[in-house]
Amino acid sequence: MKILVAEDDPIMLKTIQLRLRKDGHEVICVMDGNEAMKEIEVVLPDIIITDIMMPYSSGLEIVAFVKRNIPKKIPVIILSAMGQENVVVEAFGLGADDFVIKPFSPNELSVRVKRLELKTNN
Amino acid sequence: MKIISIGILLLIHLAIGFLVAFLLIVAAIFLYLSYKKRLFRKRERLKKKIYLLIEKALFYEPPSLQKTENNAWMKIPFKFQALLKKKLPRAVLRTEILQVQKNISGASRDNLQKLYEQLGLKQDALKKLNRFRQWYIKAEGIQELSIMNQRDCLRSIYRYVNDKNEYIRMEAQSAAINFLGFHGLRFLNIISYPLSEWQQLKLLEQLSHKPVLGFKGITAWLQSPNDSVITFALKLVRVYRCFELHDTVAKCMEHSNVEVKKSCIITLTDIYTEDTAPLLIWHYATEDTDCRLATLHALCQIRDPETISFLTEQLQDENNDLKLAAAKAIMATAGSDGINVLNAYTEAQSHPWHEIIQQLKAEAAV
């Protein structure tokens, strides 16, 4: 699967990338919201994983952008810090499919990606 | 003529002096910036190298029967062993491990913790705690051990919960909560230095992620000689809605510190019973303006119909803030009759009553 990961923390980005590559996915990494939107239009990923707090455009804006402008149905997983429950609710309102709260286990993220993959294939 | 020539010479010397000084400053800035740039690049290069080790540790699964040399958890490649003997690479590794540790959980987090211990970084942090006198090094050591969840270091950390340095004790208190959850609050029994407002909020935030196991000793904290401990205990009562402590909290109304009293009034509002409003009214006459205002706000939330006559009396107060607060409390308590009660007041048409009533009508309409 082609997965786009948007996360401004380089170490977290690398960690997620590693975990997903281990699962055999193709991972496209971006470090800010604007770059994410450009890449989404070009590569049309199968799943998007995005942090909420990012430079230029937030994760919420990415969710809204995907649901509004991309004809393909792309599931979005939100990464949020503890205490951002309201933002997560807002993200679901905009059309996000799942969320993971930081600190999170890379294995948990991997399982959630697999679940979305199965759901999409069905 | 001689005087003029000396003046010109002096000017030339001064100009040369300034020029030299300027050039020296520019050179110093240039050298400093290039040193910083070189250091930054070196750190970045090190980060890339070191991340390979972190990456290996994050997803490492030790073979069950095979043991590495010295019974180490993971075999560290020789190039890293040599590299990590140096100060800068070690510092970079520590920073990176701490950064990753904050954001991950599960098996990967445990693995990082093992790597941290295997590389002796735990011992480094303990050295910071025990061998250095500078407060920022000690505080950094405590914070590091706390992030890396080194529970066996609690004894070394706990002796700093009442340190004279604010930052050291803040870190030690946070670490106690991190390791022990609600049981960690036992440091409230012994601290003599004040808990800052910021630290109180930080501790509450930390506790919000821990399972609630009850507060052993909260009655003692509400009677602590340390006023900030009482204020914090009142916040705990408020946040965790400890209704059973109403009467113990009520005793804080007799405290001499105004901040404690104000906090007590706010807490009582959150756990009020039928006795709360009469109690607040009983203390009202002896309070200062701030506490009176807090009491009127509290009555506004409690909405006990028995308080209407008391609130109406407060409309005659000289202080306009108290008048407005009393009027708002009447509006909240009397409901739709609130405006009628205020209109019936003898001075309802005079200044400032006319304006107050108009404002409340507008607020009620919204």
PDB file of N, CA and C in Angstrom, chain B residues 266-351:
ATOM      1  N   ILE B 266     -14.594  28.753  46.082  1.00  0.00           N
ATOM      2  CA  ILE B 266     -14.786  28.164  44.747  1.00  0.00           C
ATOM      3  C   ILE B 266     -14.996  26.646  44.865  1.00  0.00           C
ATOM      4  N   THR B 267     -14.214  26.016  45.754  1.00  0.00           N
ATOM      5  CA  THR B 267     -14.338  24.555  45.931  1.00  0.00           C
ATOM      6  C   THR B 267     -15.705  24.192  46.498  1.00  0.00           C
ATOM      7  N   LEU B 268     -16.128  24.955  47.504  1.00  0.00           N
ATOM      8  CA  LEU B 268     -17.436  24.667  48.114  1.00  0.00           C
ATOM      9  C   LEU B 268     -18.557  24.775  47.074  1.00  0.00           C
ATOM     10  N   THR B 269     -18.390  25.700  46.132  1.00  0.00           N
ATOM     11  CA  THR B 269     -19.400  25.862  45.083  1.00  0.00           C
ATOM     12  C   THR B 269     -19.525  24.587  44.251  1.00  0.00           C
ATOM     13  N   ASP B 270     -18.378  23.917  44.065  1.00  0.00           N
ATOM     14  CA  ASP B 270     -18.396  22.702  43.237  1.00  0.00           C
ATOM     15  C   ASP B 270     -18.893  21.470  43.980  1.00  0.00           C
ATOM     16  N   ILE B 271     -18.865  21.493  45.312  1.00  0.00           N
ATOM     17  CA  ILE B 271     -19.314  20.297  46.055  1.00  0.00           C
ATOM     18  C   ILE B 271     -20.428  20.698  47.027  1.00  0.00           C
ATOM     19  N   TYR B 272     -21.230  21.705  46.631  1.00  0.00           N
ATOM     20  CA  TYR B 272     -22.153  22.298  47.611  1.00  0.00           C
ATOM     21  C   TYR B 272     -23.232  21.326  48.086  1.00  0.00           C
ATOM     22  N   THR B 273     -23.649  21.589  49.331  1.00  0.00           N
ATOM     23  CA  THR B 273     -24.775  20.862  49.916  1.00  0.00           C
ATOM     24  C   THR B 273     -25.769  21.936  50.375  1.00  0.00           C
ATOM     25  N   GLU B 274     -26.798  21.531  51.091  1.00  0.00           N
ATOM     26  CA  GLU B 274     -27.768  22.536  51.566  1.00  0.00           C
ATOM     27  C   GLU B 274     -27.161  23.459  52.633  1.00  0.00           C
ATOM     28  N   ASP B 275     -26.018  23.045  53.216  1.00  0.00           N
ATOM     29  CA  ASP B 275     -25.389  23.875  54.256  1.00  0.00           C
ATOM     30  C   ASP B 275     -24.450  24.934  53.681  1.00  0.00           C
ATOM     31  N   THR B 276     -24.107  24.801  52.387  1.00  0.00           N
ATOM     32  CA  THR B 276     -23.051  25.673  51.834  1.00  0.00           C
ATOM     33  C   THR B 276     -23.456  27.157  51.810  1.00  0.00           C
ATOM     34  N   ALA B 277     -24.637  27.448  51.271  1.00  0.00           N
ATOM     35  CA  ALA B 277     -25.042  28.859  51.157  1.00  0.00           C
ATOM     36  C   ALA B 277     -25.109  29.535  52.545  1.00  0.00           C
ATOM     37  N   PRO B 278     -25.771  28.927  53.565  1.00  0.00           N
ATOM     38  CA  PRO B 278     -25.780  29.563  54.889  1.00  0.00           C
ATOM     39  C   PRO B 278     -24.371  29.777  55.453  1.00  0.00           C
ATOM     40  N   LEU B 279     -23.485  28.822  55.170  1.00  0.00           N
ATOM     41  CA  LEU B 279     -22.104  28.937  55.664  1.00  0.00           C
ATOM     42  C   LEU B 279     -21.409  30.143  55.020  1.00  0.00           C
ATOM     43  N   LEU B 280     -21.564  30.288  53.706  1.00  0.00           N
ATOM     44  CA  LEU B 280     -20.922  31.401  52.999  1.00  0.00           C
ATOM     45  C   LEU B 280     -21.482  32.729  53.483  1.00  0.00           C
ATOM     46  N   ILE B 281     -22.802  32.763  53.731  1.00  0.00           N
ATOM     47  CA  ILE B 281     -23.439  34.010  54.195  1.00  0.00           C
ATOM     48  C   ILE B 281     -22.945  34.343  55.614  1.00  0.00           C
ATOM     49  N   TRP B 282     -22.759  33.326  56.430  1.00  0.00           N
ATOM     50  CA  TRP B 282     -22.289  33.506  57.810  1.00  0.00           C
ATOM     51  C   TRP B 282     -20.919  34.200  57.823  1.00  0.00           C
ATOM     52  N   HIS B 283     -20.053  33.809  56.858  1.00  0.00           N
ATOM     53  CA  HIS B 283     -18.695  34.375  56.815  1.00  0.00           C
ATOM     54  C   HIS B 283     -18.636  35.711  56.080  1.00  0.00           C
ATOM     55  N   TYR B 284     -19.680  36.028  55.315  1.00  0.00           N
ATOM     56  CA  TYR B 284     -19.646  37.176  54.387  1.00  0.00           C
ATOM     57  C   TYR B 284     -19.250  38.488  55.068  1.00  0.00           C
ATOM     58  N   ALA B 285     -19.834  38.768  56.194  1.00  0.00           N
ATOM     59  CA  ALA B 285     -19.630  40.070  56.862  1.00  0.00           C
ATOM     60  C   ALA B 285     -18.165  40.307  57.224  1.00  0.00           C
ATOM     61  N   THR B 286     -17.429  39.246  57.515  1.00  0.00           N
ATOM     62  CA  THR B 286     -16.038  39.427  57.967  1.00  0.00           C
ATOM     63  C   THR B 286     -15.017  39.321  56.826  1.00  0.00           C
ATOM     64  N   GLU B 287     -15.510  39.116  55.610  1.00  0.00           N
ATOM     65  CA  GLU B 287     -14.576  38.914  54.484  1.00  0.00           C
ATOM     66  C   GLU B 287     -14.155  40.238  53.842  1.00  0.00           C
ATOM     67  N   ASP B 288     -13.040  40.206  53.075  1.00  0.00           N
ATOM     68  CA  ASP B 288     -12.655  41.385  52.291  1.00  0.00           C
ATOM     69  C   ASP B 288     -13.409  41.352  50.944  1.00  0.00           C
ATOM     70  N   THR B 289     -13.208  42.389  50.135  1.00  0.00           N
ATOM     71  CA  THR B 289     -14.002  42.527  48.904  1.00  0.00           C
ATOM     72  C   THR B 289     -13.839  41.330  47.962  1.00  0.00           C
ATOM     73  N   ASP B 290     -12.592  40.851  47.802  1.00  0.00           N
ATOM     74  CA  ASP B 290     -12.357  39.729  46.880  1.00  0.00           C
ATOM     75  C   ASP B 290     -13.168  38.500  47.287  1.00  0.00           C
ATOM     76  N   CYS B 291     -13.129  38.191  48.589  1.00  0.00           N
ATOM     77  CA  CYS B 291     -13.858  37.006  49.070  1.00  0.00           C
ATOM     78  C   CYS B 291     -15.374  37.223  48.968  1.00  0.00           C
ATOM     79  N   ARG B 292     -15.805  38.479  49.212  1.00  0.00           N
ATOM     80  CA  ARG B 292     -17.247  38.754  49.083  1.00  0.00           C
ATOM     81  C   ARG B 292     -17.706  38.524  47.643  1.00  0.00           C
ATOM     82  N   LEU B 293     -16.857  39.016  46.725  1.00  0.00           N
ATOM     83  CA  LEU B 293     -17.187  38.838  45.309  1.00  0.00           C
ATOM     84  C   LEU B 293     -17.248  37.344  44.966  1.00  0.00           C
ATOM     85  N   ALA B 294     -16.265  36.587  45.481  1.00  0.00           N
ATOM     86  CA  ALA B 294     -16.250  35.130  45.227  1.00  0.00           C
ATOM     87  C   ALA B 294     -17.499  34.482  45.821  1.00  0.00           C
ATOM     88  N   THR B 295     -17.909  34.959  47.011  1.00  0.00           N
ATOM     89  CA  THR B 295     -19.110  34.406  47.663  1.00  0.00           C
ATOM     90  C   THR B 295     -20.353  34.672  46.810  1.00  0.00           C
ATOM     91  N   LEU B 296     -20.454  35.914  46.281  1.00  0.00           N
ATOM     92  CA  LEU B 296     -21.641  36.245  45.468  1.00  0.00           C
ATOM     93  C   LEU B 296     -21.656  35.422  44.172  1.00  0.00           C
ATOM     94  N   HIS B 297     -20.468  35.219  43.587  1.00  0.00           N
ATOM     95  CA  HIS B 297     -20.398  34.358  42.393  1.00  0.00           C
ATOM     96  C   HIS B 297     -20.826  32.936  42.750  1.00  0.00           C
ATOM     97  N   ALA B 298     -20.387  32.488  43.939  1.00  0.00           N
ATOM     98  CA  ALA B 298     -20.742  31.130  44.387  1.00  0.00           C
ATOM     99  C   ALA B 298     -22.262  31.016  44.556  1.00  0.00           C
ATOM    100  N   LEU B 299     -22.860  32.022  45.195  1.00  0.00           N
ATOM    101  CA  LEU B 299     -24.324  31.993  45.409  1.00  0.00           C
ATOM    102  C   LEU B 299     -25.064  32.023  44.070  1.00  0.00           C
ATOM    103  N   CYS B 300     -24.459  32.690  43.115  1.00  0.00           N
ATOM    104  CA  CYS B 300     -25.040  32.751  41.761  1.00  0.00           C
ATOM    105  C   CYS B 300     -25.118  31.348  41.162  1.00  0.00           C
ATOM    106  N   GLN B 301     -24.141  30.514  41.486  1.00  0.00           N
ATOM    107  CA  GLN B 301     -24.144  29.144  40.945  1.00  0.00           C
ATOM    108  C   GLN B 301     -24.974  28.188  41.791  1.00  0.00           C
ATOM    109  N   ILE B 302     -24.976  28.416  43.107  1.00  0.00           N
ATOM    110  CA  ILE B 302     -25.716  27.509  43.999  1.00  0.00           C
ATOM    111  C   ILE B 302     -27.235  27.682  43.815  1.00  0.00           C
ATOM    112  N   ARG B 303     -27.670  28.926  43.588  1.00  0.00           N
ATOM    113  CA  ARG B 303     -29.084  29.239  43.297  1.00  0.00           C
ATOM    114  C   ARG B 303     -30.037  28.720  44.375  1.00  0.00           C
ATOM    115  N   ASP B 304     -29.723  29.063  45.612  1.00  0.00           N
ATOM    116  CA  ASP B 304     -30.588  28.649  46.721  1.00  0.00           C
ATOM    117  C   ASP B 304     -31.618  29.766  46.956  1.00  0.00           C
ATOM    118  N   PRO B 305     -32.933  29.489  46.806  1.00  0.00           N
ATOM    119  CA  PRO B 305     -33.949  30.541  46.953  1.00  0.00           C
ATOM    120  C   PRO B 305     -33.914  31.229  48.324  1.00  0.00           C
ATOM    121  N   GLU B 306     -33.399  30.513  49.331  1.00  0.00           N
ATOM    122  CA  GLU B 306     -33.297  31.087  50.680  1.00  0.00           C
ATOM    123  C   GLU B 306     -32.343  32.288  50.738  1.00  0.00           C
ATOM    124  N   THR B 307     -31.500  32.424  49.716  1.00  0.00           N
ATOM    125  CA  THR B 307     -30.488  33.489  49.775  1.00  0.00           C
ATOM    126  C   THR B 307     -30.984  34.821  49.181  1.00  0.00           C
ATOM    127  N   ILE B 308     -32.196  34.825  48.616  1.00  0.00           N
ATOM    128  CA  ILE B 308     -32.683  36.033  47.919  1.00  0.00           C
ATOM    129  C   ILE B 308     -32.674  37.267  48.835  1.00  0.00           C
ATOM    130  N   SER B 309     -33.154  37.101  50.082  1.00  0.00           N
ATOM    131  CA  SER B 309     -33.220  38.275  50.972  1.00  0.00           C
ATOM    132  C   SER B 309     -31.809  38.791  51.271  1.00  0.00           C
ATOM    133  N   PHE B 310     -30.864  37.855  51.467  1.00  0.00           N
ATOM    134  CA  PHE B 310     -29.476  38.272  51.713  1.00  0.00           C
ATOM    135  C   PHE B 310     -28.929  39.018  50.492  1.00  0.00           C
ATOM    136  N   LEU B 311     -29.179  38.466  49.305  1.00  0.00           N
ATOM    137  CA  LEU B 311     -28.666  39.083  48.075  1.00  0.00           C
ATOM    138  C   LEU B 311     -29.285  40.473  47.873  1.00  0.00           C
ATOM    139  N   THR B 312     -30.547  40.589  48.191  1.00  0.00           N
ATOM    140  CA  THR B 312     -31.213  41.895  48.035  1.00  0.00           C
ATOM    141  C   THR B 312     -30.561  42.937  48.954  1.00  0.00           C
ATOM    142  N   GLU B 313     -30.176  42.506  50.143  1.00  0.00           N
ATOM    143  CA  GLU B 313     -29.476  43.422  51.068  1.00  0.00           C
ATOM    144  C   GLU B 313     -28.169  43.921  50.454  1.00  0.00           C
ATOM    145  N   GLN B 314     -27.496  43.032  49.711  1.00  0.00           N
ATOM    146  CA  GLN B 314     -26.183  43.399  49.151  1.00  0.00           C
ATOM    147  C   GLN B 314     -26.304  44.395  48.001  1.00  0.00           C
ATOM    148  N   LEU B 315     -27.527  44.587  47.514  1.00  0.00           N
ATOM    149  CA  LEU B 315     -27.717  45.583  46.437  1.00  0.00           C
ATOM    150  C   LEU B 315     -27.380  46.982  46.946  1.00  0.00           C
ATOM    151  N   GLN B 316     -27.427  47.157  48.281  1.00  0.00           N
ATOM    152  CA  GLN B 316     -27.159  48.477  48.841  1.00  0.00           C
ATOM    153  C   GLN B 316     -25.674  48.727  49.085  1.00  0.00           C
ATOM    154  N   ASP B 317     -24.851  47.757  48.757  1.00  0.00           N
ATOM    155  CA  ASP B 317     -23.405  47.924  48.991  1.00  0.00           C
ATOM    156  C   ASP B 317     -22.872  49.098  48.165  1.00  0.00           C
ATOM    157  N   GLU B 318     -21.843  49.763  48.700  1.00  0.00           N
ATOM    158  CA  GLU B 318     -21.290  50.917  47.975  1.00  0.00           C
ATOM    159  C   GLU B 318     -20.472  50.483  46.758  1.00  0.00           C
ATOM    160  N   ASN B 319     -19.928  49.298  46.823  1.00  0.00           N
ATOM    161  CA  ASN B 319     -19.061  48.810  45.730  1.00  0.00           C
ATOM    162  C   ASN B 319     -19.915  48.325  44.542  1.00  0.00           C
ATOM    163  N   ASN B 320     -19.682  48.916  43.376  1.00  0.00           N
ATOM    164  CA  ASN B 320     -20.495  48.582  42.199  1.00  0.00           C
ATOM    165  C   ASN B 320     -20.305  47.127  41.735  1.00  0.00           C
ATOM    166  N   ASP B 321     -19.062  46.602  41.905  1.00  0.00           N
ATOM    167  CA  ASP B 321     -18.808  45.200  41.509  1.00  0.00           C
ATOM    168  C   ASP B 321     -19.671  44.260  42.344  1.00  0.00           C
ATOM    169  N   LEU B 322     -19.748  44.562  43.644  1.00  0.00           N
ATOM    170  CA  LEU B 322     -20.558  43.714  44.534  1.00  0.00           C
ATOM    171  C   LEU B 322     -22.046  43.844  44.192  1.00  0.00           C
ATOM    172  N   LYS B 323     -22.456  45.106  43.882  1.00  0.00           N
ATOM    173  CA  LYS B 323     -23.863  45.326  43.485  1.00  0.00           C
ATOM    174  C   LYS B 323     -24.206  44.467  42.273  1.00  0.00           C
ATOM    175  N   LEU B 324     -23.332  44.547  41.253  1.00  0.00           N
ATOM    176  CA  LEU B 324     -23.584  43.812  40.013  1.00  0.00           C
ATOM    177  C   LEU B 324     -23.607  42.295  40.266  1.00  0.00           C
ATOM    178  N   ALA B 325     -22.628  41.826  41.095  1.00  0.00           N
ATOM    179  CA  ALA B 325     -22.567  40.384  41.385  1.00  0.00           C
ATOM    180  C   ALA B 325     -23.825  39.938  42.133  1.00  0.00           C
ATOM    181  N   ALA B 326     -24.292  40.771  43.077  1.00  0.00           N
ATOM    182  CA  ALA B 326     -25.507  40.424  43.836  1.00  0.00           C
ATOM    183  C   ALA B 326     -26.712  40.387  42.890  1.00  0.00           C
ATOM    184  N   ALA B 327     -26.767  41.379  41.988  1.00  0.00           N
ATOM    185  CA  ALA B 327     -27.894  41.435  41.043  1.00  0.00           C
ATOM    186  C   ALA B 327     -27.884  40.208  40.133  1.00  0.00           C
ATOM    187  N   LYS B 328     -26.680  39.816  39.676  1.00  0.00           N
ATOM    188  CA  LYS B 328     -26.587  38.630  38.820  1.00  0.00           C
ATOM    189  C   LYS B 328     -27.022  37.383  39.577  1.00  0.00           C
ATOM    190  N   ALA B 329     -26.619  37.311  40.856  1.00  0.00           N
ATOM    191  CA  ALA B 329     -26.999  36.140  41.680  1.00  0.00           C
ATOM    192  C   ALA B 329     -28.517  36.103  41.850  1.00  0.00           C
ATOM    193  N   ILE B 330     -29.137  37.270  42.014  1.00  0.00           N
ATOM    194  CA  ILE B 330     -30.609  37.309  42.141  1.00  0.00           C
ATOM    195  C   ILE B 330     -31.248  36.811  40.846  1.00  0.00           C
ATOM    196  N   MET B 331     -30.719  37.311  39.717  1.00  0.00           N
ATOM    197  CA  MET B 331     -31.266  36.887  38.416  1.00  0.00           C
ATOM    198  C   MET B 331     -31.165  35.371  38.256  1.00  0.00           C
ATOM    199  N   ALA B 332     -30.017  34.807  38.665  1.00  0.00           N
ATOM    200  CA  ALA B 332     -29.816  33.359  38.506  1.00  0.00           C
ATOM    201  C   ALA B 332     -30.716  32.579  39.463  1.00  0.00           C
ATOM    202  N   THR B 333     -30.856  33.088  40.682  1.00  0.00           N
ATOM    203  CA  THR B 333     -31.599  32.350  41.717  1.00  0.00           C
ATOM    204  C   THR B 333     -33.109  32.456  41.529  1.00  0.00           C
ATOM    205  N   ALA B 334     -33.566  33.678  41.228  1.00  0.00           N
ATOM    206  CA  ALA B 334     -35.007  33.881  41.142  1.00  0.00           C
ATOM    207  C   ALA B 334     -35.578  33.508  39.768  1.00  0.00           C
ATOM    208  N   GLY B 335     -34.717  33.226  38.820  1.00  0.00           N
ATOM    209  CA  GLY B 335     -35.173  32.816  37.489  1.00  0.00           C
ATOM    210  C   GLY B 335     -35.919  33.934  36.794  1.00  0.00           C
ATOM    211  N   SER B 336     -37.111  33.618  36.276  1.00  0.00           N
ATOM    212  CA  SER B 336     -37.871  34.615  35.496  1.00  0.00           C
ATOM    213  C   SER B 336     -38.337  35.781  36.376  1.00  0.00           C
ATOM    214  N   ASP B 337     -38.400  35.562  37.704  1.00  0.00           N
ATOM    215  CA  ASP B 337     -38.820  36.633  38.614  1.00  0.00           C
ATOM    216  C   ASP B 337     -37.686  37.593  38.946  1.00  0.00           C
ATOM    217  N   GLY B 338     -36.477  37.263  38.504  1.00  0.00           N
ATOM    218  CA  GLY B 338     -35.292  38.039  38.875  1.00  0.00           C
ATOM    219  C   GLY B 338     -35.430  39.516  38.551  1.00  0.00           C
ATOM    220  N   ILE B 339     -35.881  39.804  37.317  1.00  0.00           N
ATOM    221  CA  ILE B 339     -36.005  41.212  36.897  1.00  0.00           C
ATOM    222  C   ILE B 339     -37.030  41.925  37.778  1.00  0.00           C
ATOM    223  N   ASN B 340     -38.123  41.238  38.119  1.00  0.00           N
ATOM    224  CA  ASN B 340     -39.157  41.851  38.981  1.00  0.00           C
ATOM    225  C   ASN B 340     -38.588  42.197  40.354  1.00  0.00           C
ATOM    226  N   VAL B 341     -37.767  41.270  40.886  1.00  0.00           N
ATOM    227  CA  VAL B 341     -37.151  41.530  42.198  1.00  0.00           C
ATOM    228  C   VAL B 341     -36.290  42.789  42.115  1.00  0.00           C
ATOM    229  N   LEU B 342     -35.508  42.879  41.039  1.00  0.00           N
ATOM    230  CA  LEU B 342     -34.627  44.040  40.900  1.00  0.00           C
ATOM    231  C   LEU B 342     -35.421  45.318  40.649  1.00  0.00           C
ATOM    232  N   ASN B 343     -36.458  45.235  39.827  1.00  0.00           N
ATOM    233  CA  ASN B 343     -37.284  46.419  39.542  1.00  0.00           C
ATOM    234  C   ASN B 343     -37.995  46.926  40.794  1.00  0.00           C
ATOM    235  N   ALA B 344     -38.283  45.977  41.704  1.00  0.00           N
ATOM    236  CA  ALA B 344     -38.980  46.359  42.943  1.00  0.00           C
ATOM    237  C   ALA B 344     -38.050  47.092  43.909  1.00  0.00           C
ATOM    238  N   TYR B 345     -36.749  46.991  43.621  1.00  0.00           N
ATOM    239  CA  TYR B 345     -35.772  47.645  44.485  1.00  0.00           C
ATOM    240  C   TYR B 345     -35.973  49.153  44.381  1.00  0.00           C
ATOM    241  N   THR B 346     -35.964  49.863  45.531  1.00  0.00           N
ATOM    242  CA  THR B 346     -36.368  51.284  45.576  1.00  0.00           C
ATOM    243  C   THR B 346     -35.569  52.190  44.651  1.00  0.00           C
ATOM    244  N   GLU B 347     -34.264  51.860  44.443  1.00  0.00           N
ATOM    245  CA  GLU B 347     -33.437  52.764  43.627  1.00  0.00           C
ATOM    246  C   GLU B 347     -33.302  52.278  42.183  1.00  0.00           C
ATOM    247  N   ALA B 348     -34.231  51.442  41.773  1.00  0.00           N
ATOM    248  CA  ALA B 348     -34.096  50.786  40.471  1.00  0.00           C
ATOM    249  C   ALA B 348     -33.965  51.767  39.303  1.00  0.00           C
ATOM    250  N   GLN B 349     -34.550  52.962  39.434  1.00  0.00           N
ATOM    251  CA  GLN B 349     -34.500  53.902  38.307  1.00  0.00           C
ATOM    252  C   GLN B 349     -33.304  54.838  38.359  1.00  0.00           C
ATOM    253  N   SER B 350     -32.543  54.792  39.461  1.00  0.00           N
ATOM    254  CA  SER B 350     -31.423  55.734  39.581  1.00  0.00           C
ATOM    255  C   SER B 350     -30.115  55.089  39.133  1.00  0.00           C
ATOM    256  N   HIS B 351     -29.090  55.952  38.938  1.00  0.00           N
ATOM    257  CA  HIS B 351     -27.757  55.472  38.550  1.00  0.00           C
ATOM    258  C   HIS B 351     -27.090  54.824  39.764  1.00  0.00           C
TER     259      HIS B 351
END
